[in-house]
Amino acid sequence: MKILMVAPEMVPFSKVGGLADVVGALPIALSKMGHDVKVICPRYSFMKLDSKWSPMEKVFQIYLGREVQFGRLWQRTLDDGKTEVYALENDTHFDIPTVYTHDYALHEQEGYRFAFLSRAAIDFCFFLDWIPDIIHCHDWTTGLVSVHLSTRESETALAKTASVFTIHNLQFQGVFSSDLLAFSGLPMNLFKADGLESYGRVNSMKGAIYHSQKVTTVSENYAREIQTPEFGFGLQATLKYKASDLIGVVNGIDIDMWDPQTDKKIPQAYSSTQMAGKAIAKAEFQAKMGLEVDPEIPLFTVISRLFHQKGLDVLMHAVPKILDNMEVQFAVIGTGEPELERGFADLNGKYPGRFSAFIGYHDELAHLLYAGGDFIVIPSRFEPCGLSQMYGMRYGNLPIARATGGLVDTIDQYNESTAEGTGFLFDHLNVDAIYYTIGWACSTYYDRKDHLVQLQKNAMARDFSWDKSGIRYEAIYHWAYEAKNGYVYEQPKPAAPVSTKAALKKVRG
Ligand code: ADP
Ligand code: GLC
């Protein structure tokens, strides 16, 4: 199939969270399966483009509602030799220091920025004269693409193109003034409760849910959860209405980039049968973080966006109780909301050698954290999929996580009588639950070393590659195509070979 992915962020070019990892890996998995895959994403001014990128000569025109705007496309082929990425440059929209502006004063501008990207994804197909069978979009920033497809493009060359929309995080829905429709060139009659309207504003996520042929989210458990008021962020009724087209597909991870046997960002390679490298990584990580270098003490780690979603405010309150009562170390890497940054920074220095927080984004340190840590703590309020538990397990850093969303689908609870499992799950988000679950992990570390070793082996043996999920997306693309067109997708067949005699007969009669 011809597949176009549209995304606001993509590893290794721009990254805020896991969406970027998914968009960095899924297209490659699909190309490997034989599909023709292209990705379009913004070229933010902070992105350094190396010599593998080249600018396209022709000026790219984006046909918005009131005006035509211009862009420049940079193109490169990924290292798989197949997947093509296009980065869209435009100073008005993408000359910004970060992917998302969490600034209220700039909020409406963010709407225009991503409405621009969404329309550009459509015009891109005409620009290249390449008509995809599927356009696959990710989160609210690309939500208007499917709305364009089902309205403005219903009688153009894109009329047969089906859309698949993936929800990575329902909390952010892209809610803006209704002027966004006129800006985008979308009909105002879409501004209704069973369309794009929500409390008098345009809701990009809601529009995408209505207008896409298939809606996916990043784990089966989260697909169920978002149909309830607790996790639906006000869209539970819309999602229930769309339930037969809503599918959960758990994310994979890039197993080449995240592999303790080949990772160049850790001091020494290791595997589940040769764990010496893990101890070396632990010592290096402890030293880098300013913790006491001690191979015997259990090291609990956190790497996360510091957002309310992640439940780290509760963890922060549990940390003093844990450090006062248990012989453990804690290392936190993260950036995000100022109160959380401040809270963790304030704990620095209170437990010298035993607690350390690095406030910032640091990819190399992330690899060292996964390799050096014994446990990775993920107390999320909600977690659509979560990738850090999978990276953790792959490096033998066992997750201690709240039983929610994709964490349930990817972590197997430790069974103390059989040593089965890959981590420690708890149900309720409160200081006691965190404290006692960390206590449970701590006693496993000190008192049941054989179980700890077994859990690490179990975790490191788990297959989190994209292979399985890639096959599921392929099936979903077929369903979406059929839903749009009323007939199944058929691969164009090569012309049947004919003999020269038969060919001549056909021509001469
Ligand atoms: P989310 O997408 O909600 O942030 P995920 O678990 O899906 O959560 O993905 C988070 C990704 O971001 C992981 O790859 C994690 O290692 C990475 N990450 C989070 N914070 C940082 C940081 N401060 N520095 C480096 N990587 C980080
Ligand atoms: C979102 C979710 C996270 C998920 C990621 C990739 O940021 O918060 O749970 O893993 O997207 O799908």
Coordinates of C-alpha atoms and ligand atoms in Angstrom, one line a residue, residues 9 11 15-22 168-169 251 258 303-306 309-310 333-335 358-367 369-370 376 378 382-389 391, ligand 1:
E9 CA 7.4 14.9 16.0
V11 CA 12.8 10.4 16.2
K15 CA 11.1 14.4 20.2
V16 CA 9.0 15.4 23.2
G17 CA 7.6 12.0 24.1
G18 CA 6.7 8.5 23.0
L19 CA 4.8 9.6 19.9
A20 CA 8.1 10.6 18.3
D21 CA 9.5 7.1 19.0
V22 CA 6.5 5.5 17.4
H168 CA -1.5 8.7 21.8
N169 CA -2.9 10.9 24.5
N251 CA 3.2 0.1 20.6
W258 CA 17.4 0.1 22.4
I303 CA 12.6 9.0 33.4
S304 CA 9.6 10.9 32.3
R305 CA 7.9 14.1 31.2
L306 CA 7.1 15.8 34.4
Q309 CA -0.4 12.5 33.9
K310 CA 2.6 10.7 35.2
I333 CA 15.5 12.5 35.0
G334 CA 12.8 14.7 33.6
T335 CA 11.5 18.0 32.5
F358 CA 18.5 15.9 36.7
I359 CA 16.0 18.4 35.4
G360 CA 16.3 18.5 31.6
Y361 CA 16.1 16.3 28.5
H362 CA 19.1 14.1 27.9
D363 CA 19.1 11.2 25.5
E364 CA 22.5 9.7 26.4
L365 CA 21.8 9.8 30.1
A366 CA 18.5 8.1 29.3
H367 CA 20.3 5.1 27.9
L369 CA 19.5 5.2 33.2
Y370 CA 17.8 2.2 31.6
I376 CA 12.0 2.0 36.9
I378 CA 6.0 4.6 36.6
F382 CA -3.2 7.2 33.0
E383 CA -0.8 5.8 30.5
P384 CA -2.0 5.1 26.9
C385 CA 0.8 2.8 26.3
G386 CA 4.1 3.9 27.9
L387 CA 7.4 3.1 26.3
S388 CA 9.8 3.5 29.3
Q389 CA 8.6 0.3 30.9
Y391 CA 12.9 0.0 27.4
Ligands
ADP1 P1 5.1 9.9 27.0 O1 5.1 9.7 25.6 O2 3.8 10.0 27.7 O3 6.1 10.9 27.5 P2 6.4 7.2 26.9 O4 6.8 6.3 28.0 O5 5.6 6.7 25.8 O6 5.7 8.5 27.6 O7 7.7 7.8 26.2 C1 8.5 8.6 26.9 C2 9.8 8.6 26.1 O8 10.5 9.9 26.3 C3 10.8 7.5 26.5 O9 11.5 7.2 25.3 C4 11.7 8.2 27.5 O10 12.9 7.5 27.6 C5 11.8 9.5 27.0 N1 12.1 10.6 27.9 C6 11.2 11.2 28.8 N2 11.8 12.1 29.5 C7 13.1 12.2 29.0 C8 14.2 13.0 29.4 N3 14.1 14.0 30.3 N4 15.4 12.8 28.7 C9 15.5 11.9 27.8 N5 14.4 11.1 27.4 C10 13.3 11.2 28.0

